[in-house]
Amino acid sequence: MWDYSEKVLELFYNPINQGTIDDPQEPDVAVVYGEVGSIACGDALRLHLKIQQSTDSILDARFQTFGCTSAIASSSALTEIIKGKTLDEALHITNQDIANFLGGLPEAKMHCSVMGQEALEAAIYKYRGIEVEHHEDDDGTLVCTCYGISEKKIRRAIAENRLTTVEQVTNYVKAGGGCGSCLADIEDILLEIQHSAESVKVAPALALDKEQSTQALPYPSTPLTNLQKITLIQQVIDTEVRPLLLADGGDVSLHDVEGDRVLVKLQGACGSCPSSTETLKYAIEAKLKDLVLPSLIVEAI
Amino acid sequence: MVTYLDNNATTRIDPDVLAAMLPYLSELYGNPSSMHSFGGQVGAAIETAREQVAALLGAEPTEIIFNSCGSEGNNTAIHAALAAQPEKRHIVTTAVEHPAILAVCKHLEKRGYTVTYLSVDGRGELDLMELEAAMTGGTALVTTMYANNETGVIFPVEQIGAIAKAYGAAYHVDAVQAVGKVPIDLSTSPIDLLTLSGHKLHAPKGIGALYVRKGFRFRPFLLGGHQERGRRAGTHNVPGIVALGKAAELAQIHLAHVQREAELRDLLECGILTTIPDTVVNGGGALRLPNTTNIGFKYIEGEAILFMLNREGICASSGSACTSGSLDPSHVLTAMGLPYTILHGSIRFSLSRYTTEAEIRQVLAVMPEIVERLRALSPFNNDQAEWLQERDLAVAT
């Protein structure tokens, strides 16, 4: 028997916010639902949101879940977490937030929390008219055919949860949990991401070393030339930022760098996303500040 | 108070079995392999147990090898059969076997063997024509279960054995779930090897036996000792062996009363099917063990049902992926081609001679509310049956 926390069992036996939301047909109120999973996969969640349009905030949240103990508890937890939040705030909730609310989940059950986060995104995207990624249409990049898991989804789970093993990937997104024929592919993706992360981490140091050794600068504290800075920015965007945006159906490209101003072009779903400012600030600028220069400011063109 | 309906997983130790084995856990601790009389009296107890087990199976005592469990019996049987016919490289088994068979077969495929996995139909039954078509002169072994652990469906072992013999293949039967529940007479059977496990028939865990037909070319799996006439090395688990002997003796007596278990099982099945809509007995149309029922509750998931039952003090089992740590639902129910609406929400109730009518009625009292609560949480229901069927089919193809 699984070792569930008391909170998981409490929300399983006495779930909060179960059911649907009737559309009140009132001005300034919209009702929408997002759905992930399927009866074939063994778990599915339909998350219903009541949204106040003028404030872009969640007035009510309810759920319908087909799944195990932790799937039901995760769904109930999610509805508690998001009530009262703005949609932009809700979009920043991760599966780890859901797991934390529950006092933790067994590692093998983490996919239940991922399902909650995905249903939330699906509902908000639906409300905002953004097309949600459909795995069936993700031709050519399906990694796990048993559960229909795309490479994008796997990359995202790895990045957001700092996963390091194939087993963890299976626990979080189910990929590899069926016939197992994709386990080697998942391992390749993991290795590639780990390798990229290492490259990004050491790149500034390498650039600095190279600068010092070849030019013998009098001021070694001068970290990067313009060319090195632009190269690094491009590298971080390609390896750290774009995979996350691609997973959501969006994209970004580097347009120019003027001093500390980084000009980017948002594309795909990001181009029409009402929360693109958040994307610029948290998904792109924060990464570039961390990994290239703390003085960088990102702007969209 | 626990209502234990998970007897296909394991059974409680019969008090008489416990009493029989206790002396061998205390004062009678001699090693039967020793030359002194203190060990010798223990050796005599082993031989008595061998006779008791043989009697339950209609076998001769010399045809019984004591071992540790069903998995060891199954592994040994396959390796022994193949070692005796090294020129043959083909095995026939079924898609619904226990992992102790399937994992060995998968392993052997990597070693150059060819394995045919016979399919089952929606009732969990084999097609003997498919078996016949699979057999060749190069088939070394046919290995099938006697009765399925999840559905209780009984295979026609006599007919399967006859086909295996016609092609010169050895026939092994994994009878872990059948021994003690249905009469077995190996004296007139085509079965060459048969596995049983003690803890499925009210003996403790860690003891099992393998029947090896007299004259069968047997090659030991465990080497390094002369125990069991050199056919299974390792110090005897004397308390376990004595317990298994007593359990076999009691099982033989109980066989005359097994109909009572079947009646209670039918009471449970009938009660659920008539009070809860959208339920189905998996394998219900087939010949089954008297103690087993596997019921599919559409639109809800098995682990959630088990946790609700657990809160009521009721122990059952589920073939759902979420209970197993694996992500795939039961390979048995999958092989039966059941739709996903049933596959993930199936519960196995397995009875024993200790099961009472009051316990069955307790399950019948709580089950409707459990199902109703979970269905109220579920986004799926009967209104969407047609849509779900389309999705099922879409995924299946």
XYZ file of C-alpha atoms in Angstrom:
698
model
C 0.000 0.000 0.000
C 1.238 3.475 -0.870
C 2.548 5.628 1.946
C 0.321 8.669 1.582
C 0.463 11.750 3.756
C -2.453 12.517 6.053
C -3.330 15.468 3.829
C -3.583 13.232 0.763
C -5.894 10.837 2.562
C -7.937 13.673 4.033
C -8.538 15.219 0.610
C -9.215 11.810 -0.903
C -11.782 10.744 1.656
C -13.268 14.238 1.978
C -12.497 16.049 -1.270
C -13.081 19.786 -1.424
C -14.472 21.533 -4.498
C -15.568 18.464 -6.424
C -18.029 18.840 -9.258
C -18.746 21.241 -12.068
C -19.566 24.958 -12.248
C -22.731 26.149 -13.897
C -22.342 29.170 -16.107
C -24.328 31.913 -14.321
C -24.613 33.896 -17.542
C -23.664 37.012 -15.586
C -21.752 39.979 -16.948
C -18.040 39.969 -16.185
C -18.086 36.234 -15.325
C -16.882 33.406 -17.524
C -16.893 29.671 -16.891
C -14.401 27.421 -18.598
C -12.889 24.002 -18.117
C -9.595 22.397 -19.044
C -9.094 18.683 -19.445
C -6.062 16.409 -19.448
C -5.513 12.670 -19.423
C -7.917 10.005 -20.608
C -9.603 6.886 -19.410
C -7.080 4.964 -21.490
C -4.171 6.442 -19.550
C -5.779 5.519 -16.256
C -6.245 9.046 -15.008
C -8.008 12.148 -16.233
C -8.846 15.522 -14.756
C -11.396 18.103 -15.820
C -10.776 21.400 -14.018
C -13.598 23.942 -14.006
C -12.861 27.633 -13.447
C -15.162 30.567 -12.768
C -13.328 33.693 -13.812
C -13.994 37.354 -13.118
C -13.088 38.893 -16.436
C -12.413 42.456 -15.276
C -9.806 41.351 -12.720
C -8.646 38.256 -14.589
C -9.010 36.330 -11.340
C -10.354 32.920 -10.349
C -13.579 33.207 -8.374
C -14.179 29.478 -8.035
C -12.515 26.223 -9.029
C -13.935 22.711 -9.083
C -12.757 19.364 -10.372
C -13.833 16.012 -11.756
C -11.194 13.323 -11.575
C -10.929 9.768 -12.822
C -7.934 8.346 -11.050
C -6.299 7.016 -7.964
C -6.138 8.337 -4.426
C -3.356 10.818 -5.139
C -4.956 12.012 -8.390
C -8.151 12.905 -6.557
C -6.267 14.541 -3.687
C -4.019 16.490 -6.102
C -7.060 17.798 -7.961
C -8.730 18.900 -4.766
C -5.501 20.550 -3.577
C -5.152 22.413 -6.852
C -8.600 23.954 -6.546
C -7.754 25.179 -3.057
C -4.460 26.661 -4.188
C -5.791 28.628 -7.146
C -9.002 30.098 -5.782
C -8.675 33.879 -5.550
C -5.550 34.050 -7.683
C -5.230 35.971 -10.921
C -4.745 33.848 -14.000
C -1.155 35.017 -14.350
C -0.475 34.051 -10.760
C -2.112 30.691 -11.331
C 0.072 30.057 -14.357
C 3.096 30.199 -12.101
C 1.858 27.307 -9.963
C 3.939 24.219 -10.522
C 3.247 20.587 -9.884
C 5.692 20.839 -7.003
C 3.418 23.437 -5.385
C 0.579 20.921 -5.523
C 2.766 18.180 -4.066
C 3.958 20.524 -1.322
C 0.379 21.467 -0.433
C -0.288 17.753 0.067
C 2.698 17.269 2.315
C 4.445 15.383 -0.460
C 3.534 12.558 -2.801
C 5.251 9.211 -3.370
C 7.736 9.683 -6.201
C 5.832 7.208 -8.371
C 2.721 9.342 -7.983
C 4.190 12.699 -8.989
C 2.468 12.445 -12.372
C -0.793 13.129 -10.508
C 0.472 16.587 -9.550
C 1.702 17.173 -13.099
C -1.780 16.360 -14.337
C -3.171 19.089 -12.077
C -0.778 21.705 -13.363
C -1.519 20.745 -16.968
C -5.279 20.922 -16.462
C -4.869 24.389 -14.976
C -2.891 25.540 -17.991
C -5.388 23.939 -20.331
C -8.272 25.787 -18.694
C -6.526 29.169 -18.701
C -5.284 28.789 -22.251
C -8.749 27.805 -23.341
C -10.166 30.912 -21.673
C -7.539 33.054 -23.364
C -8.114 31.446 -26.718
C -4.653 29.971 -26.927
C -4.453 26.660 -28.650
C -3.265 23.960 -26.282
C -0.698 21.493 -27.415
C -2.199 18.278 -28.677
C 0.113 15.320 -28.539
C -1.614 13.647 -31.432
C -0.635 16.587 -33.614
C 2.898 16.575 -32.341
C 4.007 14.523 -35.275
C 7.519 13.202 -35.233
C 8.347 14.118 -31.668
C 6.301 11.570 -29.761
C 8.709 9.737 -27.476
C 6.443 7.462 -25.460
C 3.832 5.968 -27.757
C 2.194 3.962 -24.966
C 1.067 7.104 -23.187
C 1.356 9.619 -26.019
C 4.042 11.703 -24.321
C 5.902 14.184 -26.485
C 9.532 15.173 -26.280
C 8.436 18.704 -25.355
C 6.550 17.485 -22.338
C 9.459 15.357 -21.197
C 11.895 18.243 -21.574
C 9.626 20.504 -19.629
C 9.179 18.035 -16.763
C 12.936 17.581 -16.582
C 13.568 21.324 -16.543
C 10.856 22.285 -14.068
C 11.477 19.481 -11.614
C 15.232 19.156 -12.079
C 14.860 15.465 -12.887
C 18.035 13.467 -13.238
C 16.969 9.873 -13.869
C 14.774 8.034 -16.342
C 12.790 6.596 -13.443
C 11.952 10.093 -12.245
C 10.763 11.057 -15.718
C 8.459 8.035 -15.696
C 7.144 8.946 -12.270
C 6.425 12.513 -13.286
C 4.980 12.186 -16.788
C 4.488 8.419 -17.206
C 6.763 8.300 -20.264
C 8.510 4.941 -20.356
C 6.025 3.335 -17.993
C 4.461 1.140 -20.652
C 6.410 -1.138 -22.966
C 9.667 0.563 -22.001
C 10.945 0.796 -25.553
C 11.453 4.562 -25.206
C 13.571 4.399 -22.057
C 16.791 4.787 -24.027
C 15.376 7.850 -25.830
C 14.416 9.412 -22.511
C 17.909 8.777 -21.231
C 19.330 10.518 -24.314
C 17.132 13.567 -23.672
C 18.243 13.655 -20.049
C 21.893 13.453 -21.000
C 21.504 16.150 -23.624
C 19.830 18.518 -21.161
C 22.388 17.796 -18.489
C 25.177 18.398 -20.986
C 23.612 21.708 -22.114
C 23.161 22.840 -18.532
C 26.786 22.097 -17.788
C 27.859 24.014 -20.894
C 25.823 27.042 -19.887
C 27.137 26.950 -16.340
C 30.764 26.845 -17.385
C 30.521 29.060 -20.464
C 31.041 32.419 -18.703
C 34.005 31.027 -16.808
C 35.476 29.563 -19.961
C 34.964 32.814 -21.812
C 36.656 34.704 -19.044
C 39.570 32.272 -18.962
C 39.956 32.559 -22.694
C 39.858 36.353 -22.550
C 42.472 36.444 -19.842
C 44.779 33.957 -21.458
C 44.666 35.349 -24.993
C 44.536 39.056 -24.384
C 46.039 39.374 -20.914
C 43.531 42.029 -19.957
C 44.666 44.491 -17.343
C 41.230 44.333 -15.732
C 40.259 40.715 -15.346
C 37.010 41.784 -13.725
C 35.737 42.853 -17.148
C 33.750 39.672 -17.805
C 32.648 39.533 -21.410
C 33.140 41.229 -24.725
C 30.051 42.215 -26.690
C 30.500 39.259 -28.962
C 30.846 36.876 -26.031
C 27.825 38.412 -24.331
C 25.653 38.046 -27.420
C 26.870 34.507 -27.965
C 26.032 33.581 -24.401
C 22.629 35.221 -24.546
C 21.846 33.270 -27.701
C 23.028 30.060 -26.059
C 20.914 30.528 -22.936
C 17.858 31.370 -25.004
C 18.338 28.260 -27.130
C 19.023 25.808 -24.336
C 17.187 27.173 -21.305
C 14.353 29.351 -22.531
C 13.090 28.051 -25.857
C 12.395 24.462 -24.685
C 10.038 25.809 -22.027
C 8.228 28.100 -24.424
C 8.063 25.445 -27.126
C 6.415 23.115 -24.630
C 3.619 25.664 -24.333
C 3.293 26.183 -28.063
C 5.266 29.406 -28.062
C 8.733 30.464 -29.143
C 11.258 33.284 -28.936
C 14.101 34.559 -31.068
C 16.909 37.007 -30.292
C 16.544 40.203 -32.326
C 19.358 42.433 -31.051
C 21.453 43.386 -28.051
C 21.991 47.052 -27.280
C 24.213 47.400 -24.250
C 22.236 45.685 -21.492
C 18.972 45.769 -23.459
C 18.131 42.413 -24.955
C 15.525 42.686 -27.682
C 13.588 39.527 -28.412
C 10.693 38.566 -30.625
C 7.960 36.422 -29.043
C 6.360 33.964 -31.437
C 3.675 31.289 -31.556
C 1.394 31.155 -28.519
C 3.696 33.582 -26.684
C 3.125 36.217 -29.335
C -0.583 36.409 -28.589
C -0.413 35.525 -24.915
C -1.898 38.165 -22.568
C 0.713 37.258 -19.980
C 3.642 37.765 -22.309
C 5.021 40.365 -19.912
C 5.341 37.640 -17.302
C 7.067 35.430 -19.843
C 9.561 38.174 -20.615
C 10.254 38.893 -16.976
C 10.280 35.440 -15.420
C 11.010 32.993 -18.192
C 13.564 34.997 -20.162
C 14.986 37.943 -18.241
C 15.453 36.037 -14.986
C 17.340 33.282 -16.820
C 19.588 35.739 -18.621
C 20.279 37.634 -15.412
C 21.203 34.378 -13.683
C 23.283 32.894 -16.418
C 24.788 35.814 -18.333
C 24.723 39.235 -16.636
C 22.613 40.538 -13.732
C 22.246 43.913 -15.430
C 20.398 42.633 -18.505
C 16.906 43.889 -19.302
C 14.710 42.019 -21.765
C 12.236 43.767 -24.015
C 9.939 42.488 -26.702
C 9.823 44.052 -30.138
C -11.900 -6.261 12.566
C -10.597 -7.096 9.128
C -12.606 -8.645 6.326
C -9.944 -10.423 4.359
C -10.907 -11.086 0.740
C -7.431 -11.174 -0.771
C -6.729 -14.887 -0.409
C -5.232 -15.217 -3.889
C -2.446 -12.954 -2.609
C -1.910 -14.990 0.517
C -3.883 -16.883 3.145
C -3.909 -16.974 6.912
C -2.081 -19.894 8.496
C -4.504 -22.547 9.636
C -4.256 -22.987 13.445
C -3.691 -26.744 13.006
C -0.899 -25.997 10.548
C 0.700 -23.624 13.008
C 0.453 -26.198 15.771
C 2.076 -28.815 13.545
C 5.049 -26.641 12.655
C 5.732 -25.042 16.039
C 7.793 -27.919 17.504
C 10.127 -27.606 14.533
C 10.700 -23.977 15.373
C 11.614 -24.818 18.950
C 12.785 -28.125 20.404
C 12.959 -30.160 17.173
C 15.633 -28.126 15.489
C 17.857 -30.891 14.179
C 19.119 -30.877 10.622
C 17.547 -33.748 8.683
C 20.801 -34.172 6.786
C 22.655 -35.062 9.994
C 23.564 -38.651 10.751
C 22.396 -38.632 14.376
C 18.939 -39.566 15.559
C 18.143 -36.009 16.704
C 18.242 -34.938 13.075
C 16.770 -38.207 11.906
C 13.425 -37.643 13.590
C 13.163 -34.369 11.715
C 13.868 -36.220 8.486
C 10.936 -38.481 9.229
C 8.659 -35.458 9.548
C 9.754 -34.306 6.095
C 8.867 -37.649 4.587
C 5.457 -37.532 6.245
C 4.880 -34.099 4.734
C 5.966 -35.426 1.337
C 3.339 -38.132 1.575
C 0.683 -35.594 2.554
C 1.460 -33.324 -0.386
C 1.634 -36.266 -2.780
C -1.746 -37.493 -1.558
C -3.367 -34.130 -2.305
C -2.074 -34.297 -5.886
C -2.588 -37.988 -6.611
C 1.164 -38.312 -6.938
C 3.850 -40.513 -5.440
C 5.979 -39.083 -2.595
C 9.156 -39.448 -4.646
C 7.651 -37.124 -7.223
C 7.551 -34.197 -4.774
C 10.484 -31.784 -4.403
C 10.231 -29.237 -1.614
C 11.436 -25.739 -2.408
C 10.901 -22.168 -1.269
C 7.971 -20.805 -3.270
C 5.977 -20.765 -6.478
C 8.462 -18.574 -8.283
C 11.252 -21.025 -7.577
C 9.048 -23.889 -8.721
C 8.208 -22.127 -11.980
C 11.797 -21.115 -12.689
C 13.037 -24.604 -11.890
C 10.424 -26.298 -14.048
C 11.265 -24.241 -17.122
C 15.012 -24.574 -16.785
C 14.775 -28.277 -15.978
C 12.591 -28.989 -18.976
C 14.852 -27.073 -21.344
C 18.022 -28.617 -19.960
C 16.598 -32.068 -20.560
C 15.967 -31.285 -24.251
C 18.788 -28.948 -25.284
C 18.196 -29.521 -28.973
C 14.712 -27.969 -28.805
C 14.494 -24.152 -28.671
C 10.789 -23.369 -28.655
C 8.483 -22.688 -25.699
C 4.736 -22.223 -25.674
C 3.046 -20.305 -22.882
C 0.159 -17.856 -22.524
C -0.100 -14.086 -22.320
C -1.743 -14.254 -18.893
C 0.859 -16.178 -16.909
C 2.370 -15.058 -13.631
C 5.536 -12.932 -13.969
C 7.513 -15.897 -12.617
C 6.808 -17.529 -15.989
C 6.702 -14.517 -18.286
C 9.923 -12.974 -17.002
C 11.777 -16.268 -17.489
C 10.412 -16.591 -21.013
C 11.450 -13.038 -21.860
C 14.893 -13.804 -20.475
C 15.137 -16.958 -22.568
C 14.127 -15.080 -25.714
C 17.276 -13.022 -25.263
C 19.189 -16.295 -25.064
C 17.958 -17.471 -28.440
C 14.779 -19.302 -27.550
C 11.545 -18.673 -29.411
C 8.468 -18.216 -27.276
C 4.838 -18.320 -28.396
C 2.469 -16.422 -26.105
C -1.021 -17.803 -26.627
C -3.797 -15.231 -26.488
C -7.003 -15.410 -24.476
C -10.477 -14.285 -25.443
C -12.750 -11.859 -23.639
C -13.660 -14.545 -21.121
C -10.024 -15.279 -20.394
C -10.099 -18.641 -22.179
C -7.546 -20.185 -24.511
C -8.157 -21.346 -28.056
C -6.755 -24.869 -28.308
C -6.574 -24.505 -32.086
C -4.082 -21.676 -31.549
C -2.071 -23.971 -29.285
C -2.127 -26.753 -31.848
C -1.001 -24.341 -34.552
C 1.893 -23.130 -32.427
C 3.302 -26.587 -31.711
C 6.242 -27.942 -33.682
C 8.695 -30.772 -33.318
C 11.101 -28.231 -31.871
C 8.800 -27.283 -29.002
C 10.571 -28.232 -25.808
C 7.994 -27.067 -23.310
C 4.408 -26.000 -22.920
C 3.855 -24.088 -19.698
C 0.451 -22.803 -18.659
C -1.245 -21.966 -15.419
C -3.959 -24.205 -14.035
C -6.115 -21.283 -12.966
C -5.560 -17.583 -13.380
C -4.664 -15.674 -10.260
C -6.634 -12.559 -11.215
C -9.824 -13.929 -12.745
C -9.846 -17.503 -11.464
C -10.419 -18.792 -15.012
C -9.418 -22.455 -15.233
C -7.517 -23.702 -18.262
C -8.218 -27.165 -19.756
C -4.918 -28.643 -18.586
C -5.715 -32.206 -19.567
C -6.381 -31.198 -23.177
C -3.387 -28.879 -23.290
C -1.210 -31.654 -21.909
C -2.481 -34.097 -24.504
C -1.535 -31.706 -27.309
C 1.908 -31.119 -25.760
C 2.496 -34.875 -25.531
C 1.462 -35.374 -29.152
C 4.381 -33.129 -30.159
C 6.862 -34.618 -27.700
C 6.974 -31.509 -25.540
C 7.161 -31.383 -21.773
C 4.135 -29.928 -19.997
C 4.461 -27.746 -16.909
C 1.517 -26.373 -14.978
C 1.683 -23.444 -12.573
C -1.009 -24.632 -10.165
C -0.261 -22.167 -7.388
C -3.833 -20.844 -7.381
C -5.543 -24.167 -8.051
C -4.072 -26.567 -5.507
C -6.490 -27.037 -2.638
C -9.323 -25.344 -4.529
C -10.025 -27.937 -7.238
C -9.388 -31.698 -7.229
C -6.134 -32.628 -8.962
C -5.132 -36.179 -9.840
C -1.715 -36.368 -11.413
C -1.664 -40.173 -11.540
C -3.584 -40.144 -14.808
C -2.559 -36.737 -16.088
C -0.258 -35.713 -18.943
C 1.318 -33.098 -16.666
C 5.082 -33.562 -16.249
C 5.778 -30.741 -13.804
C 3.476 -28.872 -11.449
C 4.166 -25.938 -9.159
C 2.445 -25.187 -5.867
C 2.992 -22.674 -3.101
C 2.294 -23.125 0.598
C 1.046 -19.687 1.514
C -1.833 -19.942 -0.936
C -3.315 -22.870 0.999
C -2.981 -21.795 4.625
C 0.664 -22.725 5.161
C 3.266 -20.019 5.842
C 5.204 -18.063 3.226
C 8.568 -19.384 2.100
C 7.608 -22.976 1.344
C 6.548 -24.565 -1.922
C 6.827 -27.745 -3.880
C 7.413 -28.927 -7.406
C 5.893 -32.135 -8.705
C 8.157 -33.947 -11.168
C 6.600 -36.938 -12.873
C 8.539 -40.115 -12.288
C 10.831 -40.791 -15.232
C 10.914 -37.191 -16.396
C 14.452 -36.119 -17.285
C 15.045 -33.573 -14.587
C 18.041 -31.263 -14.263
C 18.372 -29.408 -10.942
C 18.225 -25.622 -10.813
C 19.879 -25.155 -7.425
C 23.164 -26.989 -7.094
C 25.456 -27.602 -4.146
C 23.739 -30.054 -1.844
C 22.326 -33.562 -1.799
C 18.959 -32.600 -0.350
C 15.826 -33.764 -2.146
C 17.865 -36.545 -3.720
C 20.128 -34.029 -5.362
C 17.280 -32.303 -7.185
C 17.154 -29.168 -5.044
C 20.145 -28.127 -2.987
C 19.694 -26.108 0.186
C 19.023 -26.854 3.835
C 15.459 -28.009 4.331
C 12.962 -25.478 5.662
C 11.683 -28.077 8.080
C 8.954 -26.053 9.841
C 7.701 -24.886 6.450
C 7.720 -28.386 4.990
C 5.848 -29.811 7.972
C 3.368 -26.949 7.683
C 2.878 -27.547 3.972
C 2.244 -31.235 4.637
C -0.408 -30.446 7.215
C -1.931 -27.759 4.999
C -2.152 -30.262 2.140
C -3.885 -32.766 4.415
C -6.421 -30.126 5.505
C -6.916 -28.897 1.936
C -7.861 -32.406 0.859
C -10.532 -32.485 3.555
C -11.708 -29.018 2.624
C -12.154 -29.895 -1.047
C -15.394 -31.628 -0.100
C -16.753 -28.311 1.207
C -15.467 -25.943 -1.427
C -18.962 -25.496 -2.824
C -19.720 -23.280 0.184
C -17.017 -20.860 -0.966
C -18.505 -20.836 -4.439
C -21.923 -20.004 -2.993
C -20.511 -17.084 -1.013
C -18.621 -15.897 -4.093
C -21.832 -16.051 -6.109
C -23.663 -14.153 -3.381
C -21.059 -11.410 -3.625
C -21.144 -11.295 -7.416
C -24.871 -11.347 -7.665
C -25.261 -8.718 -4.964
C -22.866 -6.317 -6.660
C -24.214 -6.841 -10.159
C -27.799 -6.290 -9.071
C -27.249 -3.270 -6.822
C -24.549 -1.368 -8.715
C -25.070 -0.439 -12.360
C -22.282 -0.667 -14.927
C -20.492 -3.577 -13.305
C -19.264 -6.738 -14.977
C -17.596 -9.980 -13.869
C -14.331 -10.356 -15.755
C -14.078 -13.953 -16.949
C -17.574 -14.534 -15.667
C -18.580 -16.744 -18.566
C -15.745 -19.210 -18.071
C -15.122 -22.139 -15.745
C -13.532 -20.529 -12.681
C -12.071 -21.246 -9.276
C -14.767 -21.350 -6.593
C -13.152 -18.618 -4.506
C -12.358 -15.894 -7.037
C -14.296 -13.083 -8.625
C -12.931 -10.143 -10.551
C -15.418 -7.344 -10.978
C -15.059 -4.344 -13.222
C -16.601 -1.095 -11.951
C -16.879 1.133 -14.983
C -15.742 4.779 -15.002
C -13.752 4.693 -11.748
C -10.252 3.622 -10.841
C -9.221 0.567 -8.858
C -6.812 2.033 -6.345
C -9.374 4.584 -5.243
C -11.878 1.767 -4.680
C -9.309 -0.198 -2.671
C -8.578 2.763 -0.391
C -12.272 3.279 0.231
C -12.653 -0.423 1.021
C -9.584 -0.321 3.221
C -11.181 2.365 5.348
C -14.064 -0.040 5.926
C -11.622 -2.739 6.999
C -12.056 -4.718 3.782
C -8.983 -6.118 2.030
C -9.189 -6.810 -1.679
C -6.902 -6.424 -4.680
C -6.890 -4.452 -7.899
C -5.447 -4.959 -11.324
C -5.154 -1.241 -11.803
C -1.831 0.285 -12.700
C -1.861 2.578 -9.716
C -1.714 -0.216 -7.178
C 1.292 -1.895 -8.628
C 3.940 0.751 -8.992
C 3.872 -0.029 -12.675
C 1.946 2.259 -14.986
C 0.367 -0.460 -17.063
C -2.912 -2.012 -16.017
C -3.154 -5.751 -15.379
C -1.605 -7.731 -18.216
C -4.258 -10.385 -17.694
C -7.219 -8.071 -18.139
C -5.423 -6.313 -20.981
C -4.879 -9.636 -22.739
C -8.605 -10.309 -22.415
C -9.201 -7.214 -24.534
C -11.329 -5.459 -21.943
C -12.154 -1.820 -22.664
C -10.398 0.849 -20.650
C -13.662 1.702 -18.926
C -13.390 -1.667 -17.147
C -9.641 -2.240 -17.229
C -8.666 0.400 -14.705
C -11.552 -0.152 -12.330
C -11.423 -3.885 -11.669
C -11.296 -5.374 -8.202
C -10.459 -8.962 -7.269
C -12.204 -10.496 -4.298
C -10.773 -13.876 -3.323
C -12.344 -15.946 -0.570
C -11.106 -18.748 1.663
C -12.622 -21.363 3.907
C -12.590 -18.754 6.666
C -14.777 -16.301 4.763
C -18.182 -15.820 6.348
C -21.510 -14.721 4.942
C -21.450 -11.752 7.310
C -18.226 -10.551 5.676
C -19.729 -10.838 2.212
C -22.789 -8.925 3.353
C -20.518 -6.219 4.796
C -18.952 -5.728 1.361
C -22.389 -5.630 -0.227
C -23.463 -3.028 2.302
C -20.617 -0.583 1.662
C -19.831 -1.117 -1.996
C -22.719 0.817 -3.580
C -21.881 3.999 -1.680
C -18.168 3.705 -2.461
C -18.872 3.360 -6.163
C -21.406 6.173 -6.104
C -18.983 8.527 -4.358
C -16.175 7.832 -6.793
C -18.455 8.075 -9.802
C -19.656 11.432 -8.520
C -16.019 12.560 -8.631
C -15.363 11.118 -12.078
C -15.687 13.083 -15.317
C -16.826 9.892 -17.038
C -20.187 8.205 -16.785
C -22.619 6.093 -18.685
C -23.889 9.095 -20.660
C -20.528 9.197 -22.355
C -20.298 5.464 -22.976
C -20.438 5.816 -26.719
C -17.855 8.582 -26.765
C -15.613 6.607 -24.429
C -15.915 3.542 -26.591
C -14.710 5.544 -29.553
C -11.767 6.828 -27.549
C -11.023 3.310 -26.334
C -10.981 2.041 -29.850
C -8.935 4.968 -31.037
C -6.303 4.314 -28.427
C -6.365 0.579 -28.928
C -5.624 0.917 -32.587
